[in-house]
């Protein structure tokens, strides 16, 4: 279905990004990976799909490195058809104790990087007459939690950015939408389970149950595969008129 298309998934060496990259590759899209850590492991996970896999290690908090990533996409891969803005980090602290450097990093990676990839990818999508920009926001793009002011600000910002660019492109073949997951068991969330286990004197299973019960009525994690299949759906013609949506996949979190 996506043969002949090229997709950038930022932060795709792990977790949700890797799940989305796998789903897009399963449909035949060539993939440009990005992120830190186990790059070879991520590439190996795409090996079974018989698509072209490239990698650029841009730090998504650095505009000059993002420009270099987008230059590679344009000059060596023929431009991007699909951009999934997924790279993200979390930092948990009360606002009066929030390290200024962590605030800046959360906003830069979770929000500002999407501005840069979007402004740089859009001209070629518009000239081709087709494109998909999918922003991985969060339930925290729709509702807040205490101790996460930077993340909540970034994700609300990303949902707002999604709507604004969707309006600017509303009459074109480019759609812009946000996916808003609730809890997904990735390294980003395991850190929060570990912190909870330590604070409350719980084992991993009890801390996991406690984390889910607090926010996610289904008491089930969403999986990277489920989010990947939603991203694939957003690339189909059935989704041509879904524009500026913030789709929650959250076990009922924001219905409360
Ligand atoms: P993860 O920690 O497993 O993966 C994060 C990815 O981003 C990794 O590939 C990492 O290398 C990359 N990354 C981090 N900093 C980067 C930087 N400066 N430059 C480039 N890449 C960088 O986390 P995840 O849970 O898969 O999160 C992916 C996205 O989903 C994030 O935007 C996160 O906010 C969002 N999200 C996660 C959950 C969840 O429950 N896990 C819920 C809602 C939203």
PDB file of C-alpha atoms and ligand atoms in Angstrom:
ATOM      1  CA  UNK A   1       0.000   0.000   0.000  1.00  0.00           C
ATOM      2  CA  UNK A   2       2.857   2.427   0.761  1.00  0.00           C
ATOM      3  CA  UNK A   3       5.301   1.142  -1.841  1.00  0.00           C
ATOM      4  CA  UNK A   4       7.215   4.036  -3.392  1.00  0.00           C
ATOM      5  CA  UNK A   5       6.685   6.257  -0.334  1.00  0.00           C
ATOM      6  CA  UNK A   6       9.430   7.315   2.065  1.00  0.00           C
ATOM      7  CA  UNK A   7       8.712   7.843   5.753  1.00  0.00           C
ATOM      8  CA  UNK A   8      10.788   9.588   8.400  1.00  0.00           C
ATOM      9  CA  UNK A   9       9.985   8.449  11.923  1.00  0.00           C
ATOM     10  CA  UNK A  10      11.870  10.506  14.514  1.00  0.00           C
ATOM     11  CA  UNK A  11      12.896   8.668  17.681  1.00  0.00           C
ATOM     12  CA  UNK A  12      12.434   5.302  15.999  1.00  0.00           C
ATOM     13  CA  UNK A  13      15.218   3.304  17.631  1.00  0.00           C
ATOM     14  CA  UNK A  14      12.848   2.293  20.440  1.00  0.00           C
ATOM     15  CA  UNK A  15       9.269   2.055  21.673  1.00  0.00           C
ATOM     16  CA  UNK A  16       6.412   3.674  19.789  1.00  0.00           C
ATOM     17  CA  UNK A  17       8.580   5.085  16.988  1.00  0.00           C
ATOM     18  CA  UNK A  18       9.994   1.664  16.193  1.00  0.00           C
ATOM     19  CA  UNK A  19       6.467   0.179  16.255  1.00  0.00           C
ATOM     20  CA  UNK A  20       5.240   2.820  13.802  1.00  0.00           C
ATOM     21  CA  UNK A  21       8.289   2.334  11.560  1.00  0.00           C
ATOM     22  CA  UNK A  22       7.598  -1.426  11.474  1.00  0.00           C
ATOM     23  CA  UNK A  23       3.933  -0.940  10.521  1.00  0.00           C
ATOM     24  CA  UNK A  24       4.800   1.531   7.738  1.00  0.00           C
ATOM     25  CA  UNK A  25       7.557  -0.786   6.457  1.00  0.00           C
ATOM     26  CA  UNK A  26       5.130  -3.741   6.475  1.00  0.00           C
ATOM     27  CA  UNK A  27       3.065  -1.722   3.983  1.00  0.00           C
ATOM     28  CA  UNK A  28       6.126  -1.206   1.776  1.00  0.00           C
ATOM     29  CA  UNK A  29       7.320   2.273   2.801  1.00  0.00           C
ATOM     30  CA  UNK A  30      11.043   2.976   2.800  1.00  0.00           C
ATOM     31  CA  UNK A  31      12.062   4.145   6.259  1.00  0.00           C
ATOM     32  CA  UNK A  32      14.408   6.845   7.514  1.00  0.00           C
ATOM     33  CA  UNK A  33      15.196   5.988  11.112  1.00  0.00           C
ATOM     34  CA  UNK A  34      16.349   8.475  13.745  1.00  0.00           C
ATOM     35  CA  UNK A  35      17.149   8.288  17.443  1.00  0.00           C
ATOM     36  CA  UNK A  36      19.830   7.193  19.863  1.00  0.00           C
ATOM     37  CA  UNK A  37      20.793   3.867  21.420  1.00  0.00           C
ATOM     38  CA  UNK A  38      20.488   0.542  19.621  1.00  0.00           C
ATOM     39  CA  UNK A  39      20.454   1.657  15.976  1.00  0.00           C
ATOM     40  CA  UNK A  40      21.570  -1.726  14.651  1.00  0.00           C
ATOM     41  CA  UNK A  41      18.812  -3.478  16.624  1.00  0.00           C
ATOM     42  CA  UNK A  42      16.208  -1.113  15.143  1.00  0.00           C
ATOM     43  CA  UNK A  43      17.529  -1.679  11.614  1.00  0.00           C
ATOM     44  CA  UNK A  44      17.408  -5.449  12.203  1.00  0.00           C
ATOM     45  CA  UNK A  45      13.744  -5.169  13.245  1.00  0.00           C
ATOM     46  CA  UNK A  46      12.964  -3.711   9.807  1.00  0.00           C
ATOM     47  CA  UNK A  47      15.007  -6.330   7.956  1.00  0.00           C
ATOM     48  CA  UNK A  48      12.070  -8.653   7.321  1.00  0.00           C
ATOM     49  CA  UNK A  49      10.109  -6.122   5.257  1.00  0.00           C
ATOM     50  CA  UNK A  50      12.346  -5.811   2.211  1.00  0.00           C
ATOM     51  CA  UNK A  51      12.280  -2.006   2.142  1.00  0.00           C
ATOM     52  CA  UNK A  52      15.116   0.523   2.020  1.00  0.00           C
ATOM     53  CA  UNK A  53      16.167   1.542   5.535  1.00  0.00           C
ATOM     54  CA  UNK A  54      18.316   4.633   6.172  1.00  0.00           C
ATOM     55  CA  UNK A  55      19.385   6.276   9.404  1.00  0.00           C
ATOM     56  CA  UNK A  56      20.317   9.782  10.520  1.00  0.00           C
ATOM     57  CA  UNK A  57      21.364  10.422  14.123  1.00  0.00           C
ATOM     58  CA  UNK A  58      20.172  14.044  14.380  1.00  0.00           C
ATOM     59  CA  UNK A  59      19.639  15.247  17.919  1.00  0.00           C
ATOM     60  CA  UNK A  60      16.079  16.536  17.578  1.00  0.00           C
ATOM     61  CA  UNK A  61      16.754  19.313  20.091  1.00  0.00           C
ATOM     62  CA  UNK A  62      19.222  20.888  17.641  1.00  0.00           C
ATOM     63  CA  UNK A  63      17.791  22.788  14.635  1.00  0.00           C
ATOM     64  CA  UNK A  64      21.045  22.574  12.634  1.00  0.00           C
ATOM     65  CA  UNK A  65      21.093  18.767  12.995  1.00  0.00           C
ATOM     66  CA  UNK A  66      17.407  18.568  11.982  1.00  0.00           C
ATOM     67  CA  UNK A  67      18.242  20.639   8.898  1.00  0.00           C
ATOM     68  CA  UNK A  68      20.996  18.158   8.064  1.00  0.00           C
ATOM     69  CA  UNK A  69      18.571  15.232   8.498  1.00  0.00           C
ATOM     70  CA  UNK A  70      16.046  16.889   6.193  1.00  0.00           C
ATOM     71  CA  UNK A  71      18.779  17.676   3.650  1.00  0.00           C
ATOM     72  CA  UNK A  72      19.676  13.965   3.535  1.00  0.00           C
ATOM     73  CA  UNK A  73      15.997  13.094   3.081  1.00  0.00           C
ATOM     74  CA  UNK A  74      15.674  15.526   0.182  1.00  0.00           C
ATOM     75  CA  UNK A  75      18.983  14.972  -1.593  1.00  0.00           C
ATOM     76  CA  UNK A  76      19.517  11.234  -1.077  1.00  0.00           C
ATOM     77  CA  UNK A  77      16.007   9.816  -0.612  1.00  0.00           C
ATOM     78  CA  UNK A  78      14.054  12.016  -3.028  1.00  0.00           C
ATOM     79  CA  UNK A  79      12.021  13.831  -0.347  1.00  0.00           C
ATOM     80  CA  UNK A  80       9.654  12.575   2.330  1.00  0.00           C
ATOM     81  CA  UNK A  81       6.042  11.509   1.793  1.00  0.00           C
ATOM     82  CA  UNK A  82       5.333  10.705   5.452  1.00  0.00           C
ATOM     83  CA  UNK A  83       6.773  12.409   8.532  1.00  0.00           C
ATOM     84  CA  UNK A  84       6.055  10.952  11.945  1.00  0.00           C
ATOM     85  CA  UNK A  85       7.164  13.353  14.664  1.00  0.00           C
ATOM     86  CA  UNK A  86       7.621  10.922  17.518  1.00  0.00           C
ATOM     87  CA  UNK A  87      10.898  11.680  19.342  1.00  0.00           C
ATOM     88  CA  UNK A  88      10.140  12.617  22.901  1.00  0.00           C
ATOM     89  CA  UNK A  89      11.436  12.697  26.437  1.00  0.00           C
ATOM     90  CA  UNK A  90       9.818  13.093  29.833  1.00  0.00           C
ATOM     91  CA  UNK A  91      10.936  14.776  33.041  1.00  0.00           C
ATOM     92  CA  UNK A  92       8.886  14.567  36.232  1.00  0.00           C
ATOM     93  CA  UNK A  93       9.254  17.319  38.854  1.00  0.00           C
ATOM     94  CA  UNK A  94       7.203  20.031  40.566  1.00  0.00           C
ATOM     95  CA  UNK A  95       7.389  23.274  38.588  1.00  0.00           C
ATOM     96  CA  UNK A  96       9.330  25.162  41.274  1.00  0.00           C
ATOM     97  CA  UNK A  97      12.013  22.456  41.212  1.00  0.00           C
ATOM     98  CA  UNK A  98      11.963  21.870  37.451  1.00  0.00           C
ATOM     99  CA  UNK A  99      15.533  22.133  36.084  1.00  0.00           C
ATOM    100  CA  UNK A 100      15.578  24.902  33.469  1.00  0.00           C
ATOM    101  CA  UNK A 101      17.749  22.784  31.173  1.00  0.00           C
ATOM    102  CA  UNK A 102      15.175  19.886  31.328  1.00  0.00           C
ATOM    103  CA  UNK A 103      12.312  22.300  30.527  1.00  0.00           C
ATOM    104  CA  UNK A 104      14.188  23.540  27.457  1.00  0.00           C
ATOM    105  CA  UNK A 105      15.022  19.984  26.342  1.00  0.00           C
ATOM    106  CA  UNK A 106      11.431  18.707  26.713  1.00  0.00           C
ATOM    107  CA  UNK A 107      10.042  21.643  24.714  1.00  0.00           C
ATOM    108  CA  UNK A 108      12.757  21.397  22.054  1.00  0.00           C
ATOM    109  CA  UNK A 109      12.458  17.637  21.453  1.00  0.00           C
ATOM    110  CA  UNK A 110       8.713  17.132  21.990  1.00  0.00           C
ATOM    111  CA  UNK A 111       7.445  20.302  20.304  1.00  0.00           C
ATOM    112  CA  UNK A 112       9.920  22.488  18.429  1.00  0.00           C
ATOM    113  CA  UNK A 113      11.429  19.589  16.457  1.00  0.00           C
ATOM    114  CA  UNK A 114       8.015  19.045  14.805  1.00  0.00           C
ATOM    115  CA  UNK A 115       7.997  22.681  13.681  1.00  0.00           C
ATOM    116  CA  UNK A 116      11.373  22.185  11.997  1.00  0.00           C
ATOM    117  CA  UNK A 117      10.609  18.871  10.261  1.00  0.00           C
ATOM    118  CA  UNK A 118       7.209  20.182   9.137  1.00  0.00           C
ATOM    119  CA  UNK A 119       8.467  23.471   7.702  1.00  0.00           C
ATOM    120  CA  UNK A 120      11.225  21.614   5.852  1.00  0.00           C
ATOM    121  CA  UNK A 121       9.141  18.650   4.575  1.00  0.00           C
ATOM    122  CA  UNK A 122       5.995  20.498   3.539  1.00  0.00           C
ATOM    123  CA  UNK A 123       7.176  22.211   0.318  1.00  0.00           C
ATOM    124  CA  UNK A 124       8.037  18.908  -1.378  1.00  0.00           C
ATOM    125  CA  UNK A 125       4.835  17.216  -0.105  1.00  0.00           C
ATOM    126  CA  UNK A 126       2.787  20.114  -1.498  1.00  0.00           C
ATOM    127  CA  UNK A 127       4.538  19.946  -4.841  1.00  0.00           C
ATOM    128  CA  UNK A 128       3.933  16.176  -5.037  1.00  0.00           C
ATOM    129  CA  UNK A 129       0.279  16.736  -4.035  1.00  0.00           C
ATOM    130  CA  UNK A 130       0.314  14.098  -1.289  1.00  0.00           C
ATOM    131  CA  UNK A 131       1.757  13.865   2.191  1.00  0.00           C
ATOM    132  CA  UNK A 132       1.109  12.766   5.734  1.00  0.00           C
ATOM    133  CA  UNK A 133       2.357  14.467   8.882  1.00  0.00           C
ATOM    134  CA  UNK A 134       1.585  12.463  12.001  1.00  0.00           C
ATOM    135  CA  UNK A 135       2.497  13.969  15.346  1.00  0.00           C
ATOM    136  CA  UNK A 136       2.798  11.617  18.294  1.00  0.00           C
ATOM    137  CA  UNK A 137       1.369  13.789  21.065  1.00  0.00           C
ATOM    138  CA  UNK A 138      -0.155  12.148  24.156  1.00  0.00           C
ATOM    139  CA  UNK A 139      -3.195  11.987  26.385  1.00  0.00           C
ATOM    140  CA  UNK A 140      -1.139  14.746  28.009  1.00  0.00           C
ATOM    141  CA  UNK A 141      -1.825  16.806  24.867  1.00  0.00           C
ATOM    142  CA  UNK A 142      -5.493  16.820  25.916  1.00  0.00           C
ATOM    143  CA  UNK A 143      -5.470  16.715  29.731  1.00  0.00           C
ATOM    144  CA  UNK A 144      -2.828  17.389  32.377  1.00  0.00           C
ATOM    145  CA  UNK A 145      -1.119  15.590  35.220  1.00  0.00           C
ATOM    146  CA  UNK A 146       0.786  17.171  38.087  1.00  0.00           C
ATOM    147  CA  UNK A 147       4.612  17.150  37.988  1.00  0.00           C
ATOM    148  CA  UNK A 148       4.717  17.123  34.189  1.00  0.00           C
ATOM    149  CA  UNK A 149       4.403  20.813  33.321  1.00  0.00           C
ATOM    150  CA  UNK A 150       6.979  20.800  30.512  1.00  0.00           C
ATOM    151  CA  UNK A 151       5.636  17.609  28.910  1.00  0.00           C
ATOM    152  CA  UNK A 152       1.996  18.740  29.176  1.00  0.00           C
ATOM    153  CA  UNK A 153       2.892  22.164  27.754  1.00  0.00           C
ATOM    154  CA  UNK A 154       4.835  20.558  24.888  1.00  0.00           C
ATOM    155  CA  UNK A 155       2.106  18.023  24.041  1.00  0.00           C
ATOM    156  CA  UNK A 156      -0.734  20.590  24.246  1.00  0.00           C
ATOM    157  CA  UNK A 157       1.465  22.756  22.018  1.00  0.00           C
ATOM    158  CA  UNK A 158       1.935  19.897  19.581  1.00  0.00           C
ATOM    159  CA  UNK A 159      -1.845  19.336  19.348  1.00  0.00           C
ATOM    160  CA  UNK A 160      -2.310  23.072  18.696  1.00  0.00           C
ATOM    161  CA  UNK A 161       0.471  23.051  16.095  1.00  0.00           C
ATOM    162  CA  UNK A 162      -1.192  20.056  14.400  1.00  0.00           C
ATOM    163  CA  UNK A 163      -4.502  21.919  14.104  1.00  0.00           C
ATOM    164  CA  UNK A 164      -2.898  25.070  12.772  1.00  0.00           C
ATOM    165  CA  UNK A 165      -0.875  23.323  10.039  1.00  0.00           C
ATOM    166  CA  UNK A 166      -3.909  21.152   9.164  1.00  0.00           C
ATOM    167  CA  UNK A 167      -5.830  24.363   8.447  1.00  0.00           C
ATOM    168  CA  UNK A 168      -3.004  25.762   6.346  1.00  0.00           C
ATOM    169  CA  UNK A 169      -3.003  22.563   4.229  1.00  0.00           C
ATOM    170  CA  UNK A 170      -6.752  21.829   4.329  1.00  0.00           C
ATOM    171  CA  UNK A 171      -7.318  22.096   0.575  1.00  0.00           C
ATOM    172  CA  UNK A 172      -4.228  20.077  -0.348  1.00  0.00           C
ATOM    173  CA  UNK A 173      -3.324  16.383  -0.463  1.00  0.00           C
ATOM    174  CA  UNK A 174      -1.317  16.759   2.721  1.00  0.00           C
ATOM    175  CA  UNK A 175      -3.019  15.846   5.995  1.00  0.00           C
ATOM    176  CA  UNK A 176      -1.743  16.671   9.465  1.00  0.00           C
ATOM    177  CA  UNK A 177      -2.975  14.810  12.531  1.00  0.00           C
ATOM    178  CA  UNK A 178      -1.944  13.887  16.059  1.00  0.00           C
ATOM    179  CA  UNK A 179      -2.055  10.536  17.808  1.00  0.00           C
ATOM    180  CA  UNK A 180      -2.568  10.812  21.565  1.00  0.00           C
ATOM    181  CA  UNK A 181      -1.550   7.598  23.346  1.00  0.00           C
ATOM    182  CA  UNK A 182      -2.228   6.869  26.970  1.00  0.00           C
ATOM    183  CA  UNK A 183       0.211   4.535  28.727  1.00  0.00           C
ATOM    184  CA  UNK A 184       2.362   2.403  26.402  1.00  0.00           C
ATOM    185  CA  UNK A 185       4.955   0.160  28.055  1.00  0.00           C
ATOM    186  CA  UNK A 186       8.198   1.548  26.599  1.00  0.00           C
ATOM    187  CA  UNK A 187      11.503   2.544  28.245  1.00  0.00           C
ATOM    188  CA  UNK A 188      10.038   6.048  28.785  1.00  0.00           C
ATOM    189  CA  UNK A 189       7.221   4.600  30.906  1.00  0.00           C
ATOM    190  CA  UNK A 190       9.253   1.824  32.554  1.00  0.00           C
ATOM    191  CA  UNK A 191      11.324   4.607  34.174  1.00  0.00           C
ATOM    192  CA  UNK A 192       8.100   5.961  35.710  1.00  0.00           C
ATOM    193  CA  UNK A 193       7.078   2.476  36.886  1.00  0.00           C
ATOM    194  CA  UNK A 194      10.529   2.090  38.481  1.00  0.00           C
ATOM    195  CA  UNK A 195      10.222   5.465  40.242  1.00  0.00           C
ATOM    196  CA  UNK A 196       6.781   4.509  41.547  1.00  0.00           C
ATOM    197  CA  UNK A 197       8.029   1.107  42.749  1.00  0.00           C
ATOM    198  CA  UNK A 198      10.811   2.788  44.675  1.00  0.00           C
ATOM    199  CA  UNK A 199       8.652   5.589  46.167  1.00  0.00           C
ATOM    200  CA  UNK A 200       5.828   3.260  47.224  1.00  0.00           C
ATOM    201  CA  UNK A 201       7.883   0.191  48.130  1.00  0.00           C
ATOM    202  CA  UNK A 202       6.135  -1.948  45.479  1.00  0.00           C
ATOM    203  CA  UNK A 203       7.408  -4.677  43.191  1.00  0.00           C
ATOM    204  CA  UNK A 204       7.332  -4.104  39.412  1.00  0.00           C
ATOM    205  CA  UNK A 205       3.944  -5.821  38.886  1.00  0.00           C
ATOM    206  CA  UNK A 206       2.236  -3.890  41.686  1.00  0.00           C
ATOM    207  CA  UNK A 207       3.769  -0.580  40.558  1.00  0.00           C
ATOM    208  CA  UNK A 208       2.583  -1.265  36.993  1.00  0.00           C
ATOM    209  CA  UNK A 209      -0.975  -1.990  38.204  1.00  0.00           C
ATOM    210  CA  UNK A 210      -0.920   1.149  40.331  1.00  0.00           C
ATOM    211  CA  UNK A 211       0.251   3.298  37.395  1.00  0.00           C
ATOM    212  CA  UNK A 212      -2.456   1.971  35.064  1.00  0.00           C
ATOM    213  CA  UNK A 213      -5.237   2.176  37.648  1.00  0.00           C
ATOM    214  CA  UNK A 214      -4.545   5.841  38.316  1.00  0.00           C
ATOM    215  CA  UNK A 215      -5.273   7.038  34.743  1.00  0.00           C
ATOM    216  CA  UNK A 216      -6.134   4.295  32.247  1.00  0.00           C
ATOM    217  CA  UNK A 217      -9.601   2.735  32.835  1.00  0.00           C
ATOM    218  CA  UNK A 218      -8.964  -0.255  30.534  1.00  0.00           C
ATOM    219  CA  UNK A 219      -6.073  -1.279  32.847  1.00  0.00           C
ATOM    220  CA  UNK A 220      -4.279  -2.355  29.657  1.00  0.00           C
ATOM    221  CA  UNK A 221      -1.289  -0.765  27.969  1.00  0.00           C
ATOM    222  CA  UNK A 222      -1.727   0.445  24.391  1.00  0.00           C
ATOM    223  CA  UNK A 223       0.932  -1.265  22.235  1.00  0.00           C
ATOM    224  CA  UNK A 224       3.367   0.261  19.721  1.00  0.00           C
ATOM    225  CA  UNK A 225       1.816  -2.109  17.132  1.00  0.00           C
ATOM    226  CA  UNK A 226      -1.672  -0.642  17.694  1.00  0.00           C
ATOM    227  CA  UNK A 227      -0.290   2.873  17.220  1.00  0.00           C
ATOM    228  CA  UNK A 228       1.589   1.723  14.129  1.00  0.00           C
ATOM    229  CA  UNK A 229      -1.618   0.414  12.577  1.00  0.00           C
ATOM    230  CA  UNK A 230      -3.348   3.728  13.320  1.00  0.00           C
ATOM    231  CA  UNK A 231      -0.514   5.546  11.553  1.00  0.00           C
ATOM    232  CA  UNK A 232      -0.996   3.215   8.565  1.00  0.00           C
ATOM    233  CA  UNK A 233      -4.728   3.999   8.551  1.00  0.00           C
ATOM    234  CA  UNK A 234      -3.957   7.733   8.531  1.00  0.00           C
ATOM    235  CA  UNK A 235      -1.955   7.090   5.334  1.00  0.00           C
ATOM    236  CA  UNK A 236      -4.919   5.485   3.506  1.00  0.00           C
ATOM    237  CA  UNK A 237      -7.387   7.247   1.216  1.00  0.00           C
ATOM    238  CA  UNK A 238     -10.088   6.538   3.823  1.00  0.00           C
ATOM    239  CA  UNK A 239      -8.305   9.099   5.998  1.00  0.00           C
ATOM    240  CA  UNK A 240      -8.006  11.807   3.310  1.00  0.00           C
ATOM    241  CA  UNK A 241     -10.468  14.058   5.132  1.00  0.00           C
ATOM    242  CA  UNK A 242      -9.189  13.497   8.659  1.00  0.00           C
ATOM    243  CA  UNK A 243      -7.460  16.817   9.277  1.00  0.00           C
ATOM    244  CA  UNK A 244      -6.284  18.437  12.475  1.00  0.00           C
ATOM    245  CA  UNK A 245      -7.570  15.556  14.583  1.00  0.00           C
ATOM    246  CA  UNK A 246      -6.071  14.534  17.920  1.00  0.00           C
ATOM    247  CA  UNK A 247      -6.927  10.844  18.135  1.00  0.00           C
ATOM    248  CA  UNK A 248      -6.723   9.412  21.637  1.00  0.00           C
ATOM    249  CA  UNK A 249      -5.700   5.766  21.997  1.00  0.00           C
ATOM    250  CA  UNK A 250      -5.730   5.701  25.739  1.00  0.00           C
ATOM    251  CA  UNK A 251      -7.983   3.013  27.232  1.00  0.00           C
ATOM    252  CA  UNK A 252     -10.502   5.689  28.199  1.00  0.00           C
ATOM    253  CA  UNK A 253      -8.049   8.062  29.947  1.00  0.00           C
ATOM    254  CA  UNK A 254      -9.452  11.332  28.566  1.00  0.00           C
ATOM    255  CA  UNK A 255     -13.080  10.144  28.635  1.00  0.00           C
ATOM    256  CA  UNK A 256     -13.058  10.512  32.424  1.00  0.00           C
TER     257      UNK A 256
HETATM  258  P1  LIG B   1      11.169   5.752  24.155  1.00  0.00           P
HETATM  259  O1  LIG B   1      12.024   6.355  25.230  1.00  0.00           O
HETATM  260  O2  LIG B   1      11.022   4.290  24.051  1.00  0.00           O
HETATM  261  O3  LIG B   1      11.636   6.279  22.726  1.00  0.00           O
HETATM  262  C1  LIG B   1      11.992   7.611  22.521  1.00  0.00           C
HETATM  263  C2  LIG B   1      12.730   7.691  21.210  1.00  0.00           C
HETATM  264  O4  LIG B   1      13.121   9.063  21.017  1.00  0.00           O
HETATM  265  C3  LIG B   1      14.030   6.866  21.200  1.00  0.00           C
HETATM  266  O5  LIG B   1      14.230   6.361  19.891  1.00  0.00           O
HETATM  267  C4  LIG B   1      15.093   7.902  21.545  1.00  0.00           C
HETATM  268  O6  LIG B   1      16.384   7.550  21.080  1.00  0.00           O
HETATM  269  C5  LIG B   1      14.530   9.093  20.814  1.00  0.00           C
HETATM  270  N1  LIG B   1      15.065  10.365  21.294  1.00  0.00           N
HETATM  271  C6  LIG B   1      15.088  10.845  22.562  1.00  0.00           C
HETATM  272  N2  LIG B   1      15.690  12.045  22.572  1.00  0.00           N
HETATM  273  C7  LIG B   1      16.029  12.317  21.286  1.00  0.00           C
HETATM  274  C8  LIG B   1      16.675  13.417  20.656  1.00  0.00           C
HETATM  275  N3  LIG B   1      17.122  14.464  21.344  1.00  0.00           N
HETATM  276  N4  LIG B   1      16.871  13.348  19.327  1.00  0.00           N
HETATM  277  C9  LIG B   1      16.471  12.266  18.606  1.00  0.00           C
HETATM  278  N5  LIG B   1      15.852  11.212  19.149  1.00  0.00           N
HETATM  279  C10 LIG B   1      15.641  11.252  20.474  1.00  0.00           C
HETATM  280  O7  LIG B   1       9.772   6.486  24.337  1.00  0.00           O
HETATM  281  P2  LIG B   1       8.311   6.167  23.770  1.00  0.00           P
HETATM  282  O8  LIG B   1       7.480   5.876  24.944  1.00  0.00           O
HETATM  283  O9  LIG B   1       8.353   5.253  22.623  1.00  0.00           O
HETATM  284  O10 LIG B   1       7.903   7.627  23.286  1.00  0.00           O
HETATM  285  C11 LIG B   1       7.758   7.988  21.923  1.00  0.00           C
HETATM  286  C12 LIG B   1       6.820   9.175  21.848  1.00  0.00           C
HETATM  287  O11 LIG B   1       5.533   8.777  22.316  1.00  0.00           O
HETATM  288  C13 LIG B   1       7.238  10.368  22.687  1.00  0.00           C
HETATM  289  O12 LIG B   1       6.961  11.561  21.986  1.00  0.00           O
HETATM  290  C14 LIG B   1       6.358  10.250  23.896  1.00  0.00           C
HETATM  291  O13 LIG B   1       6.137  11.492  24.512  1.00  0.00           O
HETATM  292  C15 LIG B   1       5.090   9.701  23.273  1.00  0.00           C
HETATM  293  N6  LIG B   1       4.187   9.050  24.209  1.00  0.00           N
HETATM  294  C16 LIG B   1       4.575   7.952  24.904  1.00  0.00           C
HETATM  295  C17 LIG B   1       3.660   7.348  25.763  1.00  0.00           C
HETATM  296  C18 LIG B   1       3.988   6.124  26.547  1.00  0.00           C
HETATM  297  O14 LIG B   1       3.176   5.727  27.398  1.00  0.00           O
HETATM  298  N7  LIG B   1       5.097   5.468  26.327  1.00  0.00           N
HETATM  299  C19 LIG B   1       2.391   7.882  25.910  1.00  0.00           C
HETATM  300  C20 LIG B   1       2.044   9.020  25.191  1.00  0.00           C
HETATM  301  C21 LIG B   1       2.945   9.579  24.332  1.00  0.00           C
END
